[in-house]
């Protein structure tokens, strides 16, 4: 950690700060400049609440130098993490993964038809929501377990894996038989108790970035899962909130190379939520893979315009077919396959 | 609802849109301009997923006109809501309320000393966290129920009410004997299951705005509580995330008059989280009351620099005393008391 | 235009609003719902200050339906604009254009060496700043005209076109002999007098998006140039300001398909400013082309680490070579060439 | 400056970084921790382009410690700046200043009537635009010099000072006889050539914060004026762009105490542009003064609904009267007068 003192800080103030640092188990090295002193602290600063120091008299600012996450950091696994599923499908390796399906599971016909089309197009995961967190209490709230059963059946029938969102701790246990990949939604990215529980589970987790979360906060959240011993975490960029209203969110494509640099975890892009518009999904899916993403997750529905939720951002199966064709070319261009 | 058609939309496209609207139970009035047609729909549009219409061929955009919340809207209670507590304290009436206390309850001495000073300065609520959602898994996570017991005792001893954060459904029941006001933190503003449960409780709820939430989304979230029959909801502005880094968040003071215009619910300001800096708390607390807030909630700790969490934004009791003195003058200036 | 009245609006209020609309030359169609009236106005609303209506008693909100730009709209030239330069190079057609060079022109050797490498790698434009708008008054401010002379010579020697930033009206005339493409920087995107003057010039203009500008505002700004009769405008996405600090700006890749949908103007991506980090330039350049951009503009310097400005985001020529190789593959994948 | 090395940085990399620092005239102090080395640099770092260091091999990040502005810093004039005008009016002292008038000067009657009402209510500056930068090329663009003549006459007749916006260098000279305070608009906050010229003028300047500018950038921009020898600079908070759409901008009230802490320059609040809504102007004006602002600048028009520009955010004179009455009470509450 670094404590930069104000130009007019007195010797007493500097000594007082050094005392507090030493008390916290930190070794202090002082640099005295013509106008300013700098205190460099070495020791257990990763777990220290640095805000304590910010308000001490004479302090200009305090900066943590070591990254606050450990297990999620690139240094922990420089070669990168490859998450492997029971049927041999991987995320984070050479192959780019495609996850697709409806926002909500609605009925047997819908989910079976979707699964068929996803498989035919080259997808490897069937996505679909059974519990739907909706901002209005008056909107459709999901089918629950019966929806998961339908998804599982449809996925089995077509050789797909199942990814579905878990919204609270009590849902983990009942969902276990049905899902291959637990999805944590953007709104739960900082539901730390849920993350901690998922750290105890032995199934991979897809962790979506919150709409106001920094990449650093996303990695800190993944740390909750990793620190429980569950190393199979896949991150997901799905758009952040900005002032621009032409798209529902602003998909932060640069977060993909940033994550690749800072962390060993795989990352996929979600252009459906990232843009909120069906006609923007394909260009942003291509962009995500071109920028180095390990896969995409998109919303597909056989009757997209009549989807019970997220209709505007859901693709028709024919559009998904076309997208997969283009993705194959882009994957090749960046030295990967699909 | 309004559907604006593109300039080049064909008659077939317009007719198709009208059909979908009618199918949804909406009466349609068409306005044909020189270059563009507009479809005004009247009917049960509040519960309709309008995104369905956005992607229909020929549609330029779709706009909901009726506000998506009902019970939280000003029209539901034009005179405004006054939340009344068991000891006669009110929030939303003529008196401005002050809620103060440490970020986390740490020990008996700390919380009793704080309660004493809060009461002496004119506060009416003791705030304090027993469950702490921290972004790093390696930071202090709170005392739990024993912390609540200490708070309750300290509050009773000094004639204060207790406000503390509930983080998940399973905590509601055990917290009931200890708190007078359930606080829902910014990260849980869209934890709809938690909100729905709190709608069943017969204790007031303090609902904090999420750091990336619009005022409309805050009101929609309050609707989850109100629709369960719990009308004692107090909103809280605590800063939003912007590009500015001089303060931890940007406290959106204008949200206060906006809420007053759109809703009947009381709103308080939280300048501790709003700014993240002890020396900014007082000016922003004064600003909140000047702008029409019904109260403030601030962090106070007898030994602020050594607080186990949020040290930088926590005031010393002497600073709180001074703030209350200034607040009294501001309250008078806007026709209120403290 | 649409005027939605409040639920409790009186007949007098509605009539008053209709009067103001009619006075402004607008034909009004009224839709009366169970709880709310909607007034649809048809007429010269594109040039009307709609804010006048927002504050009339009983009005809930006002919405413009026709887009406020005309010449920049897709409808004006559905086939898309291809900007053609004197040597036959085009932007907006099948070929993807690469513009590269240093942030600032520093000396003859630097700019000639850069031009050589840009040409060899397949670039068609030499970029470079002669006037540098710097946020600190104490930083390097550019070489001025002598810098432009050097650029021109270097470009001629290697068969490249010159693009350079014009910062104020008085610079247009002196720059004319040296540049093929006037660049308007992000800070000047709303310098309307400068834009209007560039509308009188008969040379193409590269208009960068402001760091807080919406796509709509970018198109409105282009309208200033177009309305002067200069139709050779190329837009540029170069990152917007968000709360994320891992990159200098957040490059809004989705703005590329959004512009393609709303406008006929070509758009290029600037990943150097978009990310501010040399190691992020390549992934974001690939993403931009994958998403449909018509070209890229990047900073390249033979001795990047010692560049007089923007060193951190400037590539070495070898990095640019490699990027151009990858771009060729991506371009092919999306049906284009380089 | 601080250079934090990566954990795996080699000795050669560290030495190379030290060499570059020394070459730049910086004295280097090295702190070697268990896992990481930190280089503290002391010397002429304020004018150094630190981005050069960020990309050196082995560097984790670079941080400037000394603030990049000097003359605008609090330390330069700890007692604070009081700008004094020819008639004895001051901004930055004990008295809170009120500046009011129409967005645009439209005609003699309008501006005289406004001046009369502003004076009667207790205002000391007449504001009004003669040159209007409008985002649409089809909107009203201002009266120019004849508008300034009318303003001057109206101000003289009622004992007010004149503040009006200067949009480009060529307008400074012709405006000099008419204005007492040059206003630099938000869009020109980083028009550094204009700022530099205003540094040569011997009239005060009101510098508005850009809608995407940080407080640090605002202070850096003021430095351009100060470094020319013009110390009479008044800053203005007028709202920043965020994701919230309930108000046109988000007025960053916390910027007021932040500026007070970092700088000696006075700051006023502009709630008209800050909110964009007439009914939000009063609460935010009160909030600004409560938070420590030295004045307000608001839009007032005798026939606000028919104002040629910014109608929605313009107050009626009666509303301004009422606001001034409330402001008087707030000013007293914070120990000031009006």
Coordinates of N, CA and C in Angstrom, one line a residue, chain A residues 208 211 236-241 244 246-253 269-277 280-281 284 297 313, chain C residues 252 254:
Chain A
X208 N -22.4 -13.6 -14.0 CA -22.6 -12.5 -14.9 C -22.1 -11.2 -14.2
X211 N -24.7 -4.7 -13.7 CA -24.7 -3.6 -14.7 C -24.0 -2.4 -14.2
X236 N -19.0 -13.7 -17.4 CA -19.9 -13.3 -18.5 C -20.0 -11.8 -18.5
X237 N -19.7 -11.2 -19.7 CA -19.9 -9.7 -19.9 C -21.3 -9.6 -20.6
X238 N -22.1 -8.8 -20.0 CA -23.5 -8.7 -20.5 C -24.0 -7.3 -20.6
X239 N -23.0 -6.3 -20.6 CA -23.4 -4.9 -20.8 C -23.5 -4.2 -19.5
X240 N -23.1 -3.0 -19.5 CA -23.1 -2.1 -18.3 C -24.0 -0.9 -18.6
X241 N -24.4 -0.3 -17.5 CA -25.3 0.9 -17.7 C -24.5 2.1 -17.9
X244 N -25.9 6.1 -22.6 CA -26.4 5.9 -24.0 C -27.7 5.1 -23.9
X246 N -29.5 4.2 -26.9 CA -29.8 3.5 -28.2 C -29.8 2.0 -28.0
X247 N -29.0 1.5 -27.1 CA -29.1 0.1 -26.7 C -29.5 0.0 -25.2
X248 N -30.0 -1.1 -24.8 CA -30.5 -1.2 -23.4 C -29.4 -1.1 -22.4
X249 N -28.2 -1.7 -22.7 CA -27.0 -1.6 -22.0 C -25.9 -1.3 -23.0
X250 N -24.7 -1.0 -22.5 CA -23.6 -0.8 -23.3 C -22.7 -2.0 -23.1
X251 N -22.6 -2.9 -24.1 CA -21.8 -4.0 -24.0 C -20.3 -3.6 -24.0
X252 N -19.6 -3.9 -22.9 CA -18.2 -3.5 -22.7 C -17.3 -4.5 -23.3
X253 N -17.1 -4.5 -24.6 CA -16.3 -5.5 -25.3 C -14.8 -5.5 -24.7
X269 N -19.5 -13.8 -23.8 CA -20.3 -12.6 -24.0 C -21.8 -12.9 -24.2
X270 N -22.6 -12.0 -23.6 CA -24.0 -12.1 -23.7 C -24.6 -10.9 -24.5
X271 N -24.6 -11.0 -25.8 CA -25.0 -9.8 -26.6 C -26.5 -9.6 -26.5
X272 N -27.3 -10.6 -26.1 CA -28.8 -10.4 -26.0 C -29.1 -9.4 -24.9
X273 N -28.5 -9.6 -23.7 CA -28.7 -8.6 -22.7 C -27.8 -7.4 -22.9
X274 N -26.7 -7.6 -23.6 CA -25.8 -6.5 -23.8 C -26.4 -5.4 -24.7
X275 N -27.2 -5.8 -25.6 CA -27.8 -4.8 -26.5 C -29.3 -4.6 -26.3
X276 N -30.0 -5.7 -25.9 CA -31.4 -5.6 -25.8 C -32.2 -5.6 -27.1
X277 N -31.5 -5.7 -28.2 CA -32.2 -5.6 -29.5 C -31.7 -6.8 -30.4
X280 N -29.1 -6.4 -33.0 CA -27.8 -6.0 -32.6 C -27.0 -7.2 -32.1
X281 N -27.7 -8.3 -31.9 CA -27.1 -9.5 -31.2 C -26.0 -10.1 -32.1
X284 N -22.6 -8.0 -32.2 CA -21.9 -7.9 -30.9 C -21.4 -9.3 -30.6
X297 N -23.5 -16.4 -25.1 CA -24.8 -16.9 -24.6 C -25.8 -16.0 -25.2
X313 N -35.2 -9.0 -27.6 CA -33.7 -9.3 -27.8 C -33.6 -10.8 -28.1
Chain C
X252 N -17.6 1.8 -27.2 CA -19.0 1.4 -27.4 C -19.2 0.7 -28.8
X254 N -21.2 -1.4 -29.8 CA -22.6 -1.5 -30.3 C -23.0 -0.2 -31.1

